[in-house]
Amino acid sequence: MLIRRVSILAVTMLAFSSTIALAKPTLLLRQVIAQSPLSVPHPNGGKSGGWLKDLNLTSQQLQQIKEIHNQSKQQIAQKSQEIRQGQQELHDLITGTATKEQVRGKYNQIELVKQQLTDTQFENTLAIREILNPEQRQKFADRMYKKNVRPNPPPAAQHN
């Protein structure tokens, strides 16, 4: 009985850790895509524009980004909900009496939806990229990858 509990715990940990690890690359894209062009300051004043303000976008570019965001907003929300629901179902299968094949099937189903979500987010990034000039593209790329790059840890002190 103890072995069974330990096995279930190990499988659960692996399933959820791989889910988190696989989801992490999409977090940055989701953050970039989910930024609302509406937060860009209006000529009369207003909120700080964040990454969009940093790009010095024209009003036409802002409108195009807003359209890109609006076109995929529902699809992204639906896929995100499917993933959350699938993860709950996977948890229930792992803790229940489901067969290994049922658990694996649910896991594969979740991974497929995650890939679809990532593809949609990537397509949005490409669409935004297409409306930017070279200088804006550089700032866009720097902003996207800045948060994922961690500084190298200082070298360990050498003891002779």
Coordinates of N, CA, C and O in Angstrom, one line a residue:
M1 N 0.8 -1.2 0.0 CA 0.0 0.0 0.0 C 0.9 1.3 0.0 O 0.6 2.2 -0.7
L2 N 2.0 1.3 0.8 CA 2.9 2.4 0.8 C 3.5 2.6 -0.6 O 3.6 3.7 -1.0
I3 N 3.9 1.5 -1.2 CA 4.5 1.6 -2.5 C 3.5 2.3 -3.5 O 3.9 3.1 -4.3
R4 N 2.3 1.9 -3.4 CA 1.3 2.4 -4.3 C 1.1 3.9 -4.1 O 1.1 4.7 -5.1
R5 N 1.1 4.4 -2.9 CA 0.9 5.8 -2.6 C 2.2 6.6 -3.0 O 2.0 7.6 -3.6
V6 N 3.3 6.0 -2.8 CA 4.5 6.7 -3.3 C 4.6 6.8 -4.8 O 4.9 7.8 -5.4
S7 N 4.1 5.7 -5.4 CA 4.1 5.7 -6.9 C 3.1 6.8 -7.4 O 3.4 7.5 -8.4
I8 N 2.0 6.9 -6.8 CA 1.0 7.8 -7.2 C 1.5 9.3 -7.0 O 1.4 10.1 -7.9
L9 N 2.2 9.5 -5.9 CA 2.7 10.8 -5.6 C 3.8 11.1 -6.6 O 3.9 12.2 -7.1
A10 N 4.7 10.1 -6.9 CA 5.7 10.4 -7.9 C 5.2 10.7 -9.3 O 5.6 11.6 -10.0
V11 N 4.2 10.0 -9.7 CA 3.5 10.2 -11.0 C 2.9 11.6 -11.0 O 3.0 12.3 -12.0
T12 N 2.2 11.9 -10.0 CA 1.6 13.2 -9.9 C 2.6 14.4 -10.0 O 2.4 15.3 -10.7
M13 N 3.7 14.2 -9.2 CA 4.7 15.2 -9.2 C 5.3 15.3 -10.6 O 5.6 16.5 -11.1
L14 N 5.6 14.2 -11.3 CA 6.1 14.3 -12.6 C 5.2 14.9 -13.6 O 5.5 15.7 -14.4
A15 N 3.9 14.6 -13.5 CA 2.9 15.1 -14.4 C 2.8 16.6 -14.3 O 2.8 17.3 -15.3
F16 N 2.7 17.1 -13.1 CA 2.5 18.5 -12.8 C 3.8 19.3 -13.1 O 3.8 20.4 -13.5
S17 N 4.9 18.7 -12.8 CA 6.2 19.4 -13.0 C 6.4 19.5 -14.5 O 6.9 20.6 -15.0
S18 N 6.1 18.5 -15.3 CA 6.3 18.6 -16.7 C 5.3 19.6 -17.3 O 5.6 20.3 -18.2
T19 N 4.1 19.6 -16.7 CA 3.1 20.6 -17.2 C 3.6 22.0 -17.0 O 3.5 22.8 -17.9
I20 N 4.1 22.3 -15.8 CA 4.7 23.6 -15.5 C 5.9 23.9 -16.4 O 5.9 25.0 -17.0
A21 N 6.8 22.9 -16.6 CA 7.9 23.2 -17.4 C 7.6 23.4 -18.9 O 8.1 24.3 -19.5
L22 N 6.6 22.7 -19.4 CA 6.2 22.9 -20.7 C 5.4 24.2 -20.9 O 5.4 24.8 -22.0
A23 N 4.7 24.6 -19.9 CA 3.9 25.8 -20.0 C 4.7 27.1 -19.9 O 4.4 28.1 -20.4
K24 N 5.8 27.0 -19.2 CA 6.7 28.2 -18.9 C 7.1 28.9 -20.2 O 7.0 30.2 -20.2
P25 N 7.5 28.3 -21.3 CA 7.9 29.1 -22.5 C 6.7 29.9 -23.0 O 7.0 30.9 -23.6
T26 N 5.5 29.5 -22.8 CA 4.4 30.2 -23.3 C 4.0 31.4 -22.5 O 3.3 32.3 -22.9
L27 N 4.5 31.4 -21.2 CA 4.1 32.5 -20.4 C 4.6 33.9 -20.9 O 3.9 34.8 -20.8
L28 N 5.8 33.9 -21.4 CA 6.3 35.2 -21.9 C 5.5 35.6 -23.1 O 5.1 36.8 -23.2
L29 N 5.2 34.7 -24.1 CA 4.4 35.0 -25.2 C 3.0 35.5 -24.8 O 2.5 36.4 -25.3
R30 N 2.5 34.8 -23.8 CA 1.1 35.1 -23.4 C 1.2 36.5 -22.8 O 0.3 37.3 -23.0
Q31 N 2.2 36.9 -22.1 CA 2.3 38.2 -21.5 C 2.4 39.3 -22.6 O 1.8 40.3 -22.5
V32 N 3.2 39.0 -23.6 CA 3.4 39.9 -24.7 C 2.1 40.1 -25.4 O 1.7 41.2 -25.7
I33 N 1.5 39.0 -25.8 CA 0.2 39.1 -26.6 C -0.9 39.7 -25.8 O -1.7 40.4 -26.3
A34 N -0.9 39.4 -24.5 CA -2.1 39.8 -23.7 C -2.0 41.3 -23.3 O -3.0 41.9 -22.9
Q35 N -0.9 41.9 -23.6 CA -0.8 43.3 -23.2 C -1.8 44.1 -24.1 O -1.9 43.9 -25.3
S36 N -2.5 44.9 -23.5 CA -3.6 45.7 -24.2 C -3.1 47.0 -24.8 O -2.5 47.8 -24.0
P37 N -3.3 47.2 -26.1 CA -2.9 48.5 -26.6 C -3.7 49.6 -26.0 O -3.3 50.8 -26.2
L38 N -4.8 49.3 -25.4 CA -5.6 50.4 -24.7 C -4.8 51.1 -23.6 O -5.2 52.2 -23.2
S39 N -3.7 50.5 -23.1 CA -3.0 51.1 -22.0 C -2.0 52.1 -22.5 O -1.4 52.8 -21.7
V40 N -1.9 52.3 -23.8 CA -1.0 53.4 -24.3 C -1.6 54.7 -24.0 O -2.8 54.9 -24.2
P41 N -0.8 55.6 -23.6 CA -1.4 56.9 -23.2 C -2.0 57.7 -24.3 O -1.6 57.6 -25.5
H42 N -3.1 58.3 -24.0 CA -3.8 59.1 -25.0 C -3.1 60.5 -25.1 O -2.5 60.9 -24.1
P43 N -3.3 61.2 -26.1 CA -2.6 62.5 -26.2 C -3.0 63.5 -25.1 O -2.2 64.3 -24.7
N44 N -4.1 63.3 -24.5 CA -4.5 64.1 -23.4 C -4.0 63.7 -22.0 O -4.4 64.2 -21.0
G45 N -3.1 62.7 -22.0 CA -2.6 62.2 -20.8 C -3.2 60.8 -20.5 O -4.0 60.3 -21.2
G46 N -2.7 60.2 -19.4 CA -3.3 58.9 -19.0 C -2.2 58.0 -18.5 O -1.2 58.4 -18.0
K47 N -2.5 56.7 -18.5 CA -1.6 55.7 -18.0 C -0.3 55.6 -18.8 O -0.2 55.9 -19.9
S48 N 0.7 55.0 -18.1 CA 1.9 54.7 -18.8 C 1.7 53.6 -19.8 O 0.9 52.7 -19.5
G49 N 2.3 53.6 -20.9 CA 2.0 52.7 -22.0 C 2.8 51.4 -21.9 O 2.5 50.5 -22.7
G50 N 3.7 51.2 -21.0 CA 4.4 49.9 -20.9 C 5.2 49.6 -22.2 O 5.8 50.5 -22.8
W51 N 5.2 48.4 -22.5 CA 6.0 48.0 -23.7 C 5.6 48.6 -25.0 O 6.4 48.8 -25.9
L52 N 4.3 48.9 -25.1 CA 3.8 49.5 -26.4 C 4.3 50.9 -26.5 O 4.7 51.4 -27.6
K53 N 4.4 51.6 -25.4 CA 4.9 53.0 -25.4 C 6.4 53.0 -25.8 O 6.8 53.8 -26.5
D54 N 7.1 52.0 -25.3 CA 8.5 51.9 -25.6 C 8.8 51.7 -27.0 O 9.9 52.0 -27.5
L55 N 7.8 51.2 -27.8 CA 8.0 50.9 -29.2 C 7.7 52.1 -30.1 O 8.0 52.1 -31.3
N56 N 7.2 53.2 -29.5 CA 6.8 54.4 -30.2 C 6.0 54.1 -31.5 O 6.3 54.4 -32.6
L57 N 4.9 53.4 -31.2 CA 4.0 52.9 -32.3 C 3.1 54.1 -32.8 O 2.7 55.0 -32.1
T58 N 2.8 54.0 -34.1 CA 1.9 54.9 -34.7 C 0.5 54.5 -34.3 O 0.2 53.3 -33.9
S59 N -0.5 55.3 -34.5 CA -1.9 55.0 -34.2 C -2.4 53.8 -35.1 O -3.1 53.0 -34.6
Q60 N -1.9 53.8 -36.3 CA -2.2 52.7 -37.2 C -1.7 51.3 -36.7 O -2.4 50.3 -36.7
Q61 N -0.4 51.4 -36.2 CA 0.2 50.2 -35.6 C -0.6 49.7 -34.4 O -0.8 48.5 -34.2
L62 N -0.9 50.7 -33.6 CA -1.7 50.3 -32.3 C -3.0 49.7 -32.7 O -3.4 48.7 -32.1
Q63 N -3.7 50.2 -33.7 CA -5.0 49.6 -34.1 C -4.7 48.2 -34.6 O -5.5 47.3 -34.3
Q64 N -3.7 48.0 -35.4 CA -3.4 46.6 -35.9 C -3.1 45.6 -34.8 O -3.6 44.5 -34.9
I65 N -2.4 46.1 -33.8 CA -2.1 45.2 -32.7 C -3.3 44.9 -31.9 O -3.6 43.7 -31.5
K66 N -4.2 45.9 -31.8 CA -5.5 45.6 -31.1 C -6.3 44.6 -31.8 O -6.9 43.7 -31.2
E67 N -6.3 44.7 -33.2 CA -7.1 43.7 -34.0 C -6.5 42.3 -33.8 O -7.2 41.4 -33.7
I68 N -5.2 42.2 -33.8 CA -4.5 40.9 -33.7 C -4.9 40.3 -32.3 O -5.3 39.1 -32.2
H69 N -4.9 41.1 -31.3 CA -5.2 40.7 -30.0 C -6.7 40.2 -29.9 O -7.0 39.2 -29.4
N70 N -7.6 41.1 -30.5 CA -9.0 40.7 -30.4 C -9.4 39.5 -31.2 O -10.3 38.8 -30.9
Q71 N -8.7 39.3 -32.3 CA -9.0 38.1 -33.2 C -8.7 36.8 -32.5 O -9.4 35.8 -32.7
S72 N -7.7 36.8 -31.6 CA -7.4 35.5 -31.0 C -7.7 35.4 -29.5 O -7.5 34.4 -28.9
K73 N -8.2 36.5 -29.0 CA -8.5 36.6 -27.5 C -9.4 35.4 -27.1 O -9.1 34.7 -26.1
Q74 N -10.5 35.2 -27.8 CA -11.5 34.1 -27.4 C -10.8 32.8 -27.6 O -11.0 31.9 -26.7
Q75 N -10.1 32.5 -28.6 CA -9.4 31.2 -28.8 C -8.4 31.0 -27.7 O -8.3 29.8 -27.2
I76 N -7.6 32.0 -27.4 CA -6.6 31.8 -26.3 C -7.3 31.5 -25.0 O -6.9 30.6 -24.2
A77 N -8.4 32.2 -24.7 CA -9.1 32.0 -23.4 C -9.7 30.6 -23.4 O -9.6 29.9 -22.4
Q78 N -10.2 30.1 -24.5 CA -10.8 28.8 -24.6 C -9.8 27.7 -24.4 O -10.0 26.8 -23.6
K79 N -8.6 27.9 -25.1 CA -7.6 26.9 -24.9 C -7.0 26.9 -23.5 O -6.7 25.8 -23.0
S80 N -6.9 28.0 -22.9 CA -6.4 28.1 -21.5 C -7.4 27.4 -20.6 O -6.9 26.7 -19.7
Q81 N -8.7 27.6 -20.8 CA -9.7 26.9 -20.0 C -9.6 25.4 -20.2 O -9.7 24.6 -19.2
E82 N -9.4 25.0 -21.4 CA -9.3 23.5 -21.7 C -8.1 22.9 -21.0 O -8.2 21.8 -20.5
I83 N -7.0 23.6 -21.0 CA -5.8 23.1 -20.3 C -6.1 23.0 -18.8 O -5.8 22.0 -18.2
R84 N -6.7 24.1 -18.2 CA -7.0 24.0 -16.7 C -7.9 22.8 -16.4 O -7.7 22.1 -15.5
Q85 N -9.0 22.7 -17.2 CA -9.9 21.6 -17.0 C -9.2 20.2 -17.2 O -9.4 19.3 -16.4
G86 N -8.4 20.1 -18.2 CA -7.7 18.9 -18.5 C -6.7 18.5 -17.4 O -6.6 17.3 -17.0
Q87 N -6.1 19.5 -16.8 CA -5.2 19.3 -15.7 C -5.9 18.8 -14.5 O -5.4 17.9 -13.8
Q88 N -7.1 19.3 -14.3 CA -7.9 18.8 -13.1 C -8.3 17.4 -13.4 O -8.3 16.6 -12.5
E89 N -8.7 17.1 -14.6 CA -9.1 15.7 -15.0 C -8.0 14.8 -14.8 O -8.1 13.6 -14.4
L90 N -6.8 15.2 -15.3 CA -5.6 14.4 -15.1 C -5.3 14.1 -13.7 O -5.0 13.0 -13.3
H91 N -5.4 15.1 -12.8 CA -5.2 14.9 -11.4 C -6.2 13.9 -10.9 O -5.8 13.0 -10.1
D92 N -7.4 14.0 -11.3 CA -8.5 13.0 -10.8 C -8.1 11.6 -11.3 O -8.3 10.7 -10.6
L93 N -7.7 11.5 -12.5 CA -7.3 10.2 -13.1 C -6.1 9.6 -12.3 O -6.1 8.4 -12.0
I94 N -5.1 10.4 -12.0 CA -3.9 10.0 -11.3 C -4.3 9.5 -9.9 O -3.8 8.5 -9.5
T95 N -5.1 10.2 -9.3 CA -5.5 9.9 -7.9 C -6.5 8.8 -7.8 O -6.8 8.2 -6.7
G96 N -7.2 8.5 -8.9 CA -8.3 7.5 -8.9 C -7.8 6.2 -9.4 O -6.6 5.8 -9.2
T97 N -8.7 5.4 -10.0 CA -8.4 4.1 -10.4 C -8.2 3.9 -11.9 O -8.3 2.8 -12.4
A98 N -7.9 5.0 -12.6 CA -7.8 4.9 -14.0 C -6.6 4.1 -14.4 O -5.6 4.0 -13.7
T99 N -6.7 3.5 -15.6 CA -5.6 2.8 -16.1 C -4.5 3.7 -16.6 O -4.7 4.9 -16.8
K100 N -3.3 3.1 -16.8 CA -2.1 3.9 -17.2 C -2.4 4.5 -18.6 O -2.1 5.6 -18.9
E101 N -3.1 3.7 -19.4 CA -3.5 4.2 -20.8 C -4.4 5.4 -20.7 O -4.3 6.4 -21.5
Q102 N -5.4 5.4 -19.8 CA -6.3 6.5 -19.6 C -5.6 7.8 -19.2 O -5.8 8.9 -19.7
V103 N -4.7 7.6 -18.2 CA -3.9 8.7 -17.7 C -3.0 9.3 -18.8 O -3.0 10.5 -19.1
R104 N -2.3 8.4 -19.6 CA -1.5 8.8 -20.7 C -2.3 9.5 -21.7 O -1.9 10.5 -22.3
G105 N -3.5 9.0 -22.0 CA -4.3 9.6 -23.0 C -4.7 11.1 -22.7 O -4.7 12.0 -23.5
K106 N -5.1 11.2 -21.4 CA -5.4 12.6 -20.9 C -4.2 13.5 -21.0 O -4.3 14.7 -21.4
Y107 N -3.1 13.0 -20.6 CA -1.9 13.8 -20.6 C -1.6 14.2 -22.1 O -1.3 15.4 -22.3
N108 N -1.7 13.3 -23.0 CA -1.4 13.6 -24.4 C -2.4 14.6 -24.9 O -2.1 15.5 -25.7
Q109 N -3.7 14.5 -24.5 CA -4.7 15.5 -24.9 C -4.4 16.9 -24.4 O -4.5 17.9 -25.2
I110 N -3.9 17.0 -23.2 CA -3.5 18.3 -22.6 C -2.3 18.9 -23.4 O -2.3 20.1 -23.7
E111 N -1.4 18.0 -23.7 CA -0.2 18.5 -24.4 C -0.6 19.0 -25.8 O 0.0 20.0 -26.3
L112 N -1.5 18.4 -26.4 CA -2.0 18.8 -27.7 C -2.6 20.2 -27.7 O -2.3 21.1 -28.5
V113 N -3.4 20.4 -26.7 CA -4.1 21.7 -26.5 C -3.0 22.8 -26.1 O -3.1 23.9 -26.6
K114 N -2.1 22.4 -25.3 CA -1.0 23.4 -25.0 C -0.2 23.8 -26.3 O 0.1 25.0 -26.4
Q115 N 0.0 22.8 -27.1 CA 0.7 23.1 -28.4 C -0.1 24.0 -29.2 O 0.4 25.0 -29.9
Q116 N -1.4 23.8 -29.3 CA -2.3 24.7 -30.1 C -2.3 26.1 -29.5 O -2.2 27.1 -30.3
L117 N -2.3 26.2 -28.2 CA -2.2 27.5 -27.6 C -0.9 28.2 -27.9 O -0.9 29.4 -28.3
T118 N 0.2 27.5 -27.7 CA 1.5 28.1 -28.0 C 1.6 28.5 -29.5 O 2.1 29.6 -29.8
D119 N 1.0 27.7 -30.4 CA 1.1 28.0 -31.8 C 0.3 29.3 -32.1 O 0.7 30.2 -32.8
T120 N -0.9 29.5 -31.5 CA -1.7 30.7 -31.6 C -0.9 31.9 -31.1 O -0.9 32.9 -31.8
Q121 N -0.3 31.8 -30.0 CA 0.4 32.9 -29.4 C 1.7 33.2 -30.3 O 2.0 34.4 -30.5
F122 N 2.3 32.2 -30.8 CA 3.4 32.5 -31.7 C 3.0 33.2 -33.0 O 3.6 34.1 -33.4
E123 N 1.9 32.7 -33.5 CA 1.3 33.4 -34.7 C 1.0 34.9 -34.4 O 1.2 35.7 -35.3
N124 N 0.5 35.1 -33.3 CA 0.2 36.5 -32.9 C 1.5 37.3 -32.8 O 1.6 38.5 -33.3
T125 N 2.6 36.7 -32.2 CA 3.9 37.4 -32.2 C 4.4 37.7 -33.6 O 4.9 38.8 -33.8
L126 N 4.3 36.7 -34.5 CA 4.7 37.0 -35.9 C 3.9 38.1 -36.5 O 4.4 38.9 -37.3
A127 N 2.6 38.1 -36.3 CA 1.7 39.1 -36.9 C 2.1 40.5 -36.3 O 2.1 41.4 -37.1
I128 N 2.4 40.6 -35.1 CA 2.8 41.9 -34.5 C 4.1 42.3 -35.1 O 4.3 43.4 -35.5
R129 N 5.0 41.3 -35.2 CA 6.4 41.6 -35.8 C 6.2 42.2 -37.2 O 7.0 43.1 -37.5
E130 N 5.3 41.7 -37.9 CA 5.2 42.2 -39.3 C 4.8 43.6 -39.4 O 5.0 44.3 -40.5
I131 N 4.1 44.2 -38.4 CA 3.7 45.6 -38.5 C 4.7 46.5 -37.9 O 4.5 47.8 -38.0
L132 N 5.8 46.0 -37.4 CA 6.9 46.8 -36.8 C 8.0 47.1 -37.8 O 8.3 46.3 -38.6
N133 N 8.6 48.3 -37.6 CA 9.8 48.6 -38.4 C 11.0 48.0 -37.7 O 10.9 47.5 -36.6
P134 N 12.1 48.0 -38.4 CA 13.3 47.3 -37.8 C 13.7 47.7 -36.4 O 14.0 46.9 -35.6
E135 N 13.6 49.0 -36.1 CA 14.0 49.5 -34.8 C 13.0 49.0 -33.8 O 13.4 48.5 -32.7
Q136 N 11.7 49.0 -34.1 CA 10.7 48.5 -33.2 C 10.8 47.0 -33.0 O 10.6 46.6 -31.9
R137 N 11.1 46.3 -34.0 CA 11.3 44.9 -33.9 C 12.4 44.5 -32.9 O 12.3 43.6 -32.1
Q138 N 13.5 45.3 -33.0 CA 14.6 45.1 -32.1 C 14.2 45.3 -30.6 O 14.4 44.5 -29.7
K139 N 13.5 46.4 -30.4 CA 13.0 46.7 -29.0 C 12.0 45.6 -28.6 O 12.0 45.2 -27.4
F140 N 11.1 45.2 -29.5 CA 10.1 44.2 -29.2 C 10.8 42.9 -28.8 O 10.5 42.3 -27.8
A141 N 11.8 42.5 -29.6 CA 12.5 41.2 -29.3 C 13.3 41.4 -28.0 O 13.3 40.5 -27.1
D142 N 13.9 42.5 -27.8 CA 14.7 42.7 -26.5 C 13.7 42.7 -25.3 O 14.1 42.0 -24.3
R143 N 12.6 43.2 -25.4 CA 11.6 43.2 -24.3 C 11.1 41.8 -24.1 O 10.9 41.4 -22.9
M144 N 10.8 41.1 -25.2 CA 10.3 39.7 -25.0 C 11.3 38.8 -24.3 O 10.9 38.0 -23.4
Y145 N 12.5 38.9 -24.7 CA 13.5 38.0 -24.1 C 14.3 38.5 -22.9 O 14.9 37.7 -22.2
K146 N 14.1 39.7 -22.6 CA 14.8 40.3 -21.4 C 14.4 39.6 -20.1 O 15.2 39.4 -19.3
K147 N 13.1 39.3 -20.0 CA 12.6 38.7 -18.8 C 13.0 37.3 -18.6 O 12.9 36.7 -17.6
N148 N 13.3 36.6 -19.7 CA 13.7 35.2 -19.7 C 15.2 35.0 -19.5 O 15.6 33.9 -19.1
V149 N 16.0 36.0 -19.7 CA 17.4 35.9 -19.6 C 17.8 36.2 -18.1 O 17.5 37.2 -17.6
R150 N 18.4 35.2 -17.5 CA 18.9 35.4 -16.2 C 20.4 35.6 -16.2 O 21.1 35.0 -17.0
P151 N 20.9 36.6 -15.4 CA 22.3 36.8 -15.4 C 23.0 35.6 -14.9 O 22.5 34.8 -14.1
N152 N 24.2 35.4 -15.5 CA 25.0 34.2 -15.0 C 25.4 34.4 -13.6 O 25.8 35.5 -13.1
P153 N 25.3 33.3 -12.8 CA 25.8 33.5 -11.4 C 27.3 33.8 -11.3 O 28.0 33.4 -12.2
P154 N 27.7 34.5 -10.3 CA 29.1 34.8 -10.2 C 29.9 33.5 -10.0 O 29.4 32.5 -9.4
P155 N 31.1 33.4 -10.6 CA 31.8 32.2 -10.5 C 32.2 31.9 -9.0 O 32.4 32.8 -8.2
A156 N 32.2 30.6 -8.7 CA 32.5 30.2 -7.3 C 33.9 30.6 -7.0 O 34.8 30.5 -7.8
A157 N 34.1 31.0 -5.8 CA 35.5 31.3 -5.3 C 36.3 30.0 -5.4 O 35.9 29.0 -4.9
Q158 N 37.5 30.2 -5.9 CA 38.3 29.0 -6.0 C 39.2 29.0 -4.8 O 39.8 30.0 -4.4
H159 N 39.3 27.8 -4.2 CA 40.2 27.6 -3.1 C 41.3 26.7 -3.5 O 41.1 25.6 -4.0
N160 N 42.5 27.2 -3.4 CA 43.7 26.4 -3.7 C 44.3 25.8 -2.5 O 44.5 26.1 -1.5

